[in-house]
Amino acid sequence: MRVMKSLLLSSAVGLISFAAQAADLPIKAKAIEYVKVCSLYGPGFYYIPGTDTCIKLGGYTRAWADFNSNSLGLNPDSGAGGAANRFTNYYTYRARELVNIDTRTASEYGTVRTFFTGVFQWTSGTYSGLGNGSTVYQSIGGVTAPNNANPGAVAGGTVGVWNAFIQFAGFTFGKVASQFATPWMEYPGNFSELPGSTGFDQVNQVAYTANFGQGVTFSVSAEDQVQHSTTNIWNVSAASAAGLATGTYGGNDIAGTVAPDFVAALRVDQSWGLFQASVAAHDNHAAYYGATELTGHPDDKWGWAAQLGLSIKNIPTGPGDSINLTAVYANGASRYVFNPYMFSTYARYSGTNVPGAYQSLGIGGISDSVFIAGSGQELTTTFGGNGAYNHNWNAYWASSVFGGIGAVRYNGNAKSYICGAFVATLSLSSGLAGCNPDFNYAVVGTKTTWTPVKNLTFGAEVTYGLLDQKYAGGSTVVLPLQSGIGKPAGVYELKDQGSFALQLWAQHNF
């Protein structure tokens, strides 16, 4: 035992002695890679440690409310908002976090860029009637046209991908704004949605941009038309009383994808301002006349759109002031006039002085084409424009006045299809002679913002919307029960309708 203790003690002393000597030896420290500023692509970029790729993070946090509307950025001219009753929201609230990730890498072919925008938001919902004295809650996942998908809605929350693209040697691959759009899109100086141009909604595409110098570029692209560039392809043979009461003139009969939209745009961007000319070709690909392929289908029919945009900077009214203008014309490609965030059907109610009528109603419906069983497609013509004057009062306050209008026109055959169903189904009092589904939709307004400190802005905007329908004055229709918005079956007068909305918001950019 004494021998064992002696051996253990000797071993311990030896280990301690060795450890003490080892502590005096120099130890090679692990190299630390510091984050370095990347000055190649402007402020805010840093090198990703261990790489030659630069990255920039940014985004904003926004909280805002839209008063007298069930949608953010849209006047109450459809659905529960247009009902103008207890189903209409006095306010709709939204909170949003948006994150941008921008990377750049130098290569022998030029800069390789990737860009991502993710959005996380929560929006107030609304309620609709069940027809038995009870209601059901409905979430509002995003400002989308009724026929558009609501991506990623979970209760009132939405997770979205706005941008996800790669740029290399003049090419762009992925989800980004349409090459057809001007830089200000449908926002020449406003916060709400305006008719008269294509919109902010990004689209999957393959594009190539040639840069000729002096701010002159020419772009061509093939863009996914699904949702982004399609309104409705109406099979009027499938029209119903419930649909016609909302401005839906038939069954939406869109088939699978065949061809993308083909877009070309010439842009001149210089110190005086910007000029852009854009054209697009859009294939209208319908499904079947009836329930099965045995019923046949109409042939495809190509539509098109053309747009001119002009921005004038450095105008005499003050530093930073500008005027932005857009004009667009389309045949069979209505989303280039009524952007993807706007409604594609309109139904707005108010009072009436017509004896025997319960209320008055303004109806409008937008399509790319219409047909009936056995016929070909009849393309819908749309045109319009928008613009704004933007003025900076000083370094903290700025205001804009703006407006936009979109017009919908159906040709003779299309009108005969729609009016045949409308008169027979809703008992239009003026008959075929008083039936005209054409309409205009306009929005005007003003916006003021206050930026007390850098990157923090508070804003207010008021808008007025006008639905100018073309049905004969004094005409009435007999509508079915619409339990979802609490409207009883009965007689309604058809006439023009107006609406107001107010938006208030706070936004911090980072």
XYZ file of C-alpha atoms in Angstrom:
510
model
C 0.000 0.000 0.000
C 2.835 2.371 0.884
C 4.537 1.529 -2.404
C 1.279 2.250 -4.329
C 0.725 5.625 -2.587
C 4.305 6.559 -3.305
C 3.884 5.754 -7.022
C 0.614 7.741 -7.282
C 2.111 10.762 -5.510
C 5.179 10.674 -7.738
C 2.979 10.505 -10.839
C 0.835 13.449 -9.700
C 3.892 15.577 -8.988
C 5.275 14.704 -12.414
C 2.037 15.704 -14.168
C 1.841 18.986 -12.286
C 5.443 19.735 -13.153
C 4.823 18.945 -16.835
C 1.680 21.094 -16.896
C 3.559 23.988 -15.366
C 6.276 23.730 -17.985
C 3.668 23.425 -20.767
C 1.952 26.578 -19.579
C 5.106 28.496 -20.337
C 5.170 27.277 -23.959
C 3.680 29.614 -26.640
C 0.222 28.511 -27.920
C -0.831 29.304 -31.505
C -4.089 31.295 -31.330
C -6.908 30.619 -33.801
C -7.053 33.284 -36.472
C -9.936 35.743 -36.074
C -11.677 36.866 -39.265
C -13.037 40.364 -38.792
C -15.984 41.703 -40.807
C -14.599 44.228 -43.275
C -16.367 47.072 -45.038
C -16.934 46.486 -48.770
C -16.769 49.788 -50.629
C -17.203 48.370 -54.143
C -20.991 48.623 -54.299
C -21.872 51.620 -52.162
C -22.551 52.147 -48.449
C -23.883 49.372 -46.244
C -21.998 46.436 -47.805
C -19.637 44.136 -45.852
C -17.519 41.188 -46.881
C -18.852 37.832 -45.744
C -15.900 36.494 -43.647
C -13.739 34.062 -45.590
C -15.218 35.008 -48.981
C -14.973 37.710 -51.618
C -18.773 38.192 -51.575
C -20.238 41.425 -50.221
C -23.595 41.504 -48.435
C -26.016 44.223 -47.406
C -29.015 43.838 -45.105
C -31.934 46.247 -45.046
C -35.683 46.578 -44.853
C -38.376 48.283 -42.839
C -40.968 47.872 -40.103
C -44.366 49.367 -40.843
C -47.646 49.662 -38.955
C -50.675 51.128 -40.674
C -54.449 51.246 -40.764
C -56.979 51.756 -43.540
C -60.233 53.357 -42.396
C -63.596 52.585 -44.042
C -62.199 49.613 -45.932
C -61.830 45.850 -45.549
C -58.569 45.899 -47.508
C -55.281 47.752 -47.186
C -54.661 50.242 -49.988
C -57.995 49.692 -51.756
C -61.151 51.771 -51.614
C -64.219 49.866 -50.329
C -65.692 49.019 -53.737
C -66.057 45.240 -53.587
C -67.140 42.513 -51.182
C -67.870 43.392 -47.556
C -66.290 46.817 -47.947
C -68.585 47.651 -50.853
C -71.653 46.481 -48.938
C -71.551 49.691 -46.855
C -73.252 48.037 -43.894
C -72.290 46.319 -40.626
C -69.980 43.907 -42.462
C -67.827 46.833 -43.581
C -64.715 47.389 -41.448
C -64.458 50.847 -39.936
C -60.736 50.106 -39.906
C -58.362 47.373 -41.066
C -54.962 47.175 -39.347
C -51.683 45.666 -40.512
C -48.162 45.277 -39.116
C -45.313 44.267 -41.436
C -41.625 43.394 -41.207
C -39.747 43.399 -44.514
C -36.160 42.140 -44.901
C -33.841 42.609 -47.907
C -30.672 40.564 -48.463
C -28.434 41.857 -51.266
C -25.186 40.060 -52.223
C -22.568 40.991 -54.853
C -19.537 39.019 -56.069
C -17.033 40.289 -58.634
C -16.269 37.910 -61.534
C -14.574 37.958 -64.917
C -18.048 38.378 -66.455
C -18.986 41.269 -64.198
C -20.834 41.371 -60.914
C -22.885 38.356 -59.828
C -25.800 39.618 -57.766
C -28.516 37.917 -55.730
C -31.400 39.729 -54.068
C -34.077 38.494 -51.688
C -37.048 40.230 -50.087
C -39.057 38.436 -47.427
C -42.159 39.888 -45.801
C -43.889 38.914 -42.565
C -47.184 40.597 -41.731
C -50.351 40.384 -39.690
C -53.638 41.868 -40.870
C -57.035 42.388 -39.269
C -59.694 40.049 -40.566
C -63.346 40.536 -41.372
C -66.622 38.694 -40.901
C -69.170 37.406 -43.401
C -72.722 36.227 -42.853
C -73.880 32.624 -42.903
C -77.507 33.438 -43.701
C -78.827 32.257 -40.346
C -78.084 35.178 -38.044
C -74.469 34.147 -37.413
C -71.135 35.088 -38.952
C -67.776 33.508 -39.719
C -64.308 35.077 -39.417
C -62.193 35.450 -42.538
C -58.527 36.363 -42.550
C -57.083 38.977 -44.882
C -53.703 37.601 -45.862
C -52.857 40.230 -48.452
C -54.192 42.839 -50.841
C -55.012 40.626 -53.822
C -57.688 40.549 -56.451
C -60.523 38.099 -55.578
C -59.402 35.567 -58.208
C -55.792 35.633 -57.001
C -54.299 33.160 -54.560
C -53.652 34.224 -50.984
C -50.084 32.944 -50.449
C -49.123 31.624 -47.066
C -52.072 32.826 -45.006
C -52.119 31.464 -41.447
C -55.051 33.007 -39.559
C -54.304 36.713 -40.092
C -50.597 36.210 -40.731
C -48.745 36.036 -44.035
C -45.217 35.015 -44.944
C -44.266 36.091 -48.443
C -41.373 36.151 -50.889
C -41.423 39.356 -52.896
C -38.025 39.134 -54.571
C -35.706 36.181 -55.146
C -33.471 36.608 -58.174
C -29.958 36.217 -59.608
C -28.348 38.718 -61.980
C -25.369 37.767 -64.121
C -23.879 39.237 -67.329
C -27.042 41.222 -68.080
C -29.414 38.328 -67.343
C -31.975 38.177 -64.530
C -33.392 34.856 -63.316
C -36.141 34.630 -60.683
C -38.864 36.705 -59.059
C -38.577 40.451 -59.624
C -40.708 43.365 -60.843
C -41.976 43.065 -64.421
C -39.773 44.671 -67.050
C -42.990 46.300 -68.312
C -43.281 48.415 -65.156
C -41.876 51.891 -64.641
C -39.688 52.416 -61.530
C -42.650 53.933 -59.646
C -45.058 51.228 -60.903
C -48.578 52.096 -59.668
C -47.183 54.488 -57.048
C -46.348 57.769 -58.849
C -46.765 59.555 -55.532
C -49.383 57.615 -53.630
C -49.566 54.944 -50.920
C -52.820 53.302 -52.099
C -53.455 51.350 -55.300
C -54.157 53.232 -58.527
C -55.524 51.958 -61.853
C -53.755 52.916 -65.043
C -50.543 50.839 -64.947
C -49.116 47.454 -64.096
C -48.138 46.942 -60.486
C -45.555 46.355 -57.809
C -46.323 42.629 -57.608
C -43.159 40.750 -58.645
C -43.217 37.899 -61.159
C -41.012 34.899 -62.026
C -39.105 35.608 -65.220
C -36.014 35.279 -67.359
C -34.826 38.671 -68.612
C -31.903 40.256 -70.406
C -30.978 43.951 -70.181
C -28.599 45.625 -72.633
C -26.932 48.767 -71.266
C -25.984 51.281 -73.979
C -24.584 53.882 -71.580
C -25.833 57.405 -70.805
C -28.736 55.838 -68.878
C -30.170 54.057 -71.932
C -31.191 50.403 -71.493
C -33.283 47.890 -73.406
C -34.807 44.843 -71.699
C -36.597 41.750 -72.950
C -38.194 39.086 -70.748
C -40.360 35.991 -70.610
C -42.620 36.321 -67.546
C -44.926 33.880 -65.756
C -48.450 35.080 -66.497
C -50.213 32.956 -63.863
C -51.898 35.225 -61.281
C -49.614 38.159 -62.047
C -50.794 38.980 -65.568
C -54.279 37.447 -65.838
C -57.626 38.862 -64.666
C -60.500 36.648 -65.837
C -61.304 34.514 -68.868
C -65.073 34.383 -68.547
C -67.202 31.534 -69.834
C -70.498 33.442 -69.846
C -72.396 30.182 -70.311
C -71.486 29.452 -66.673
C -72.785 32.806 -65.355
C -74.980 32.713 -62.247
C -77.217 35.194 -60.461
C -74.914 35.210 -57.432
C -71.887 35.930 -59.610
C -73.536 38.591 -61.768
C -74.564 40.455 -58.600
C -70.867 40.937 -57.792
C -69.744 41.926 -61.304
C -68.608 38.410 -62.213
C -69.927 37.911 -65.739
C -69.203 34.209 -66.056
C -67.274 31.243 -64.788
C -63.539 31.953 -64.653
C -62.280 29.376 -67.164
C -58.472 29.721 -67.182
C -56.508 26.620 -68.261
C -52.945 25.520 -67.436
C -49.820 27.350 -68.511
C -48.741 27.259 -72.156
C -46.787 30.432 -72.882
C -45.299 33.176 -70.701
C -45.893 36.847 -71.325
C -43.233 38.310 -73.605
C -42.143 41.829 -72.635
C -39.802 44.438 -74.107
C -38.959 47.850 -72.621
C -36.762 50.799 -73.610
C -35.715 53.119 -70.781
C -33.835 56.438 -70.732
C -32.864 57.396 -67.170
C -30.899 60.653 -66.894
C -30.509 63.671 -64.617
C -33.554 65.453 -66.093
C -35.841 62.494 -65.441
C -36.922 59.238 -67.068
C -38.747 58.037 -70.169
C -39.893 54.466 -70.751
C -41.783 52.638 -73.491
C -42.990 49.069 -72.842
C -44.873 46.418 -74.822
C -46.174 42.975 -73.805
C -47.785 39.964 -75.505
C -50.202 37.846 -73.437
C -51.678 34.454 -74.378
C -55.295 33.832 -73.336
C -55.549 30.079 -72.835
C -59.040 28.921 -71.851
C -60.103 25.555 -70.485
C -63.282 23.764 -71.663
C -66.796 24.881 -72.559
C -68.250 22.374 -70.112
C -67.351 19.834 -67.455
C -65.140 17.566 -69.598
C -62.789 17.739 -72.561
C -65.543 16.244 -74.719
C -67.297 19.635 -74.649
C -64.474 21.288 -76.597
C -62.731 24.598 -76.000
C -62.090 27.961 -77.661
C -58.768 28.468 -79.436
C -56.045 30.504 -77.762
C -56.016 34.187 -78.551
C -53.078 36.518 -77.992
C -53.562 39.886 -76.385
C -51.136 42.763 -76.002
C -50.381 45.911 -74.001
C -48.332 49.071 -74.592
C -47.263 51.678 -72.054
C -45.458 55.034 -71.927
C -43.974 56.437 -68.726
C -42.455 59.855 -68.015
C -40.807 61.279 -64.888
C -39.665 64.907 -64.720
C -37.202 65.861 -61.972
C -35.732 69.140 -60.744
C -38.863 71.129 -61.518
C -38.919 74.796 -60.397
C -41.267 74.283 -57.428
C -38.485 72.980 -55.174
C -35.548 70.608 -54.660
C -36.539 66.973 -55.086
C -39.968 67.779 -56.542
C -41.143 65.555 -59.382
C -43.973 64.717 -61.744
C -44.594 61.065 -62.671
C -46.986 60.068 -65.469
C -48.033 56.741 -67.021
C -50.415 55.882 -69.880
C -51.297 52.341 -70.971
C -53.513 50.588 -73.533
C -54.306 46.868 -73.658
C -56.368 44.420 -75.669
C -56.791 41.027 -74.037
C -54.227 41.859 -71.307
C -56.144 43.835 -68.682
C -53.744 43.293 -65.762
C -51.378 45.770 -67.408
C -54.039 48.453 -66.787
C -55.563 47.197 -63.528
C -52.568 45.998 -61.502
C -52.546 42.616 -59.687
C -53.316 44.159 -56.280
C -56.594 45.653 -57.504
C -60.022 44.045 -57.553
C -61.137 42.483 -60.816
C -64.842 42.750 -59.911
C -66.629 45.728 -58.360
C -69.926 45.992 -56.487
C -70.598 49.099 -54.393
C -73.935 49.832 -52.646
C -75.622 53.032 -51.448
C -79.085 54.565 -51.145
C -81.713 55.087 -53.852
C -84.676 57.307 -54.696
C -86.242 54.837 -57.133
C -89.666 53.712 -55.832
C -89.735 50.027 -55.003
C -85.946 49.646 -54.998
C -84.195 48.588 -51.799
C -80.819 50.231 -52.521
C -78.611 51.263 -55.430
C -75.635 49.331 -56.777
C -72.669 49.987 -59.044
C -71.319 46.929 -60.884
C -68.160 46.433 -62.928
C -66.167 43.431 -64.072
C -62.713 43.154 -65.680
C -61.666 40.313 -67.977
C -59.029 39.477 -70.546
C -61.594 37.723 -72.734
C -65.144 36.332 -72.729
C -66.851 33.536 -74.640
C -69.901 31.276 -74.607
C -70.153 27.572 -75.366
C -69.174 27.018 -78.990
C -67.756 30.500 -79.619
C -64.245 31.897 -79.824
C -62.737 34.301 -77.321
C -63.610 37.989 -77.551
C -60.771 40.107 -76.192
C -61.503 42.896 -73.699
C -60.044 46.355 -74.306
C -58.743 48.350 -71.335
C -56.860 51.628 -71.148
C -55.977 54.321 -68.654
C -53.241 56.178 -66.872
C -52.080 57.627 -63.584
C -49.855 60.399 -62.342
C -48.737 62.490 -59.394
C -47.095 65.754 -58.451
C -44.694 65.334 -55.520
C -43.548 68.348 -53.487
C -41.076 68.672 -50.607
C -42.057 71.494 -48.271
C -38.766 71.180 -46.409
C -36.412 68.461 -45.165
C -39.163 66.989 -42.944
C -42.512 67.445 -44.718
C -43.620 66.275 -48.183
C -46.956 66.072 -50.004
C -48.367 64.569 -53.184
C -51.537 64.916 -55.216
C -52.339 61.997 -57.479
C -54.939 60.227 -59.543
C -55.484 57.231 -61.783
C -58.203 55.934 -64.093
C -58.862 52.664 -65.882
C -61.495 52.036 -68.564
C -63.028 48.674 -69.570
C -64.630 48.230 -72.981
C -66.305 45.099 -74.380
C -66.831 44.609 -78.119
C -70.208 43.908 -79.690
C -70.050 40.127 -79.456
C -68.853 40.203 -75.858
C -71.665 42.580 -74.902
C -74.245 40.316 -76.524
C -72.957 37.342 -74.493
C -72.854 39.260 -71.179
C -76.115 41.119 -71.673
C -77.934 37.955 -72.703
C -77.105 36.466 -69.322
C -77.501 39.721 -67.374
C -80.957 40.589 -68.710
C -82.332 37.058 -68.418
C -80.853 36.267 -64.994
C -81.203 39.609 -63.153
C -84.307 40.935 -65.001
C -82.658 44.204 -66.100
C -85.585 46.635 -66.386
C -84.183 48.473 -69.422
C -83.629 45.232 -71.331
C -80.934 44.672 -73.895
C -81.150 48.299 -75.038
C -80.064 49.521 -71.606
C -77.399 46.881 -71.003
C -73.780 47.992 -71.270
C -71.118 46.284 -69.090
C -68.465 48.912 -69.938
C -67.274 51.008 -67.012
C -64.578 53.381 -65.769
C -62.906 53.259 -62.383
C -60.964 56.229 -61.012
C -59.111 57.040 -57.781
C -57.843 60.485 -56.750
C -56.234 61.586 -53.522
C -53.552 63.388 -51.586
C -50.767 62.234 -49.271
C -48.620 64.007 -46.667
C -45.610 62.567 -44.833
C -43.528 63.784 -41.889
C -39.974 62.505 -41.320
C -38.873 63.891 -37.911
C -35.654 61.863 -37.865
C -33.775 59.961 -40.531
C -35.518 56.756 -41.710
C -38.654 57.298 -39.579
C -41.755 58.468 -41.453
C -45.367 59.081 -40.461
C -47.934 59.434 -43.227
C -51.583 60.139 -43.973
C -53.474 59.677 -47.219
C -57.093 60.211 -48.228
C -58.566 58.796 -51.445
C -61.844 59.029 -53.328
C -62.894 56.243 -55.687
C -65.513 56.560 -58.441
C -67.196 53.634 -60.183
C -68.657 55.071 -63.418
C -70.892 52.388 -64.906
C -72.617 52.477 -68.288
C -75.948 50.736 -67.664
C -78.912 52.926 -68.636
C -79.854 55.506 -66.026
C -82.717 54.453 -63.776
C -82.331 50.764 -64.647
C -83.068 48.212 -61.959
C -82.159 44.575 -61.439
C -83.513 41.815 -59.222
C -80.693 40.408 -57.106
C -80.661 37.130 -55.170
C -80.012 36.872 -51.433
C -76.349 37.581 -50.653
C -76.009 36.281 -47.124
C -72.240 36.816 -46.985
C -72.673 40.594 -47.034
C -76.176 40.757 -45.572
C -77.978 41.941 -48.727
C -81.561 40.703 -49.140
C -83.080 39.504 -52.394
C -84.931 42.333 -54.082
C -84.909 45.193 -56.555
C -81.811 47.408 -56.780
C -81.142 50.506 -58.852
C -78.008 50.522 -61.038
C -76.060 53.777 -60.795
C -72.581 55.244 -60.323
C -70.989 54.928 -56.880
C -68.315 56.778 -54.916
C -66.263 55.883 -51.848
C -63.736 57.418 -49.453
C -60.841 55.803 -47.586
C -58.158 57.071 -45.199
C -54.772 55.500 -44.462
C -52.431 56.314 -41.581
C -49.014 54.692 -41.137
C -45.638 54.757 -39.431
C -42.526 53.248 -41.003
C -38.901 52.856 -39.909
C -36.324 51.873 -42.511
C -33.076 50.150 -41.622
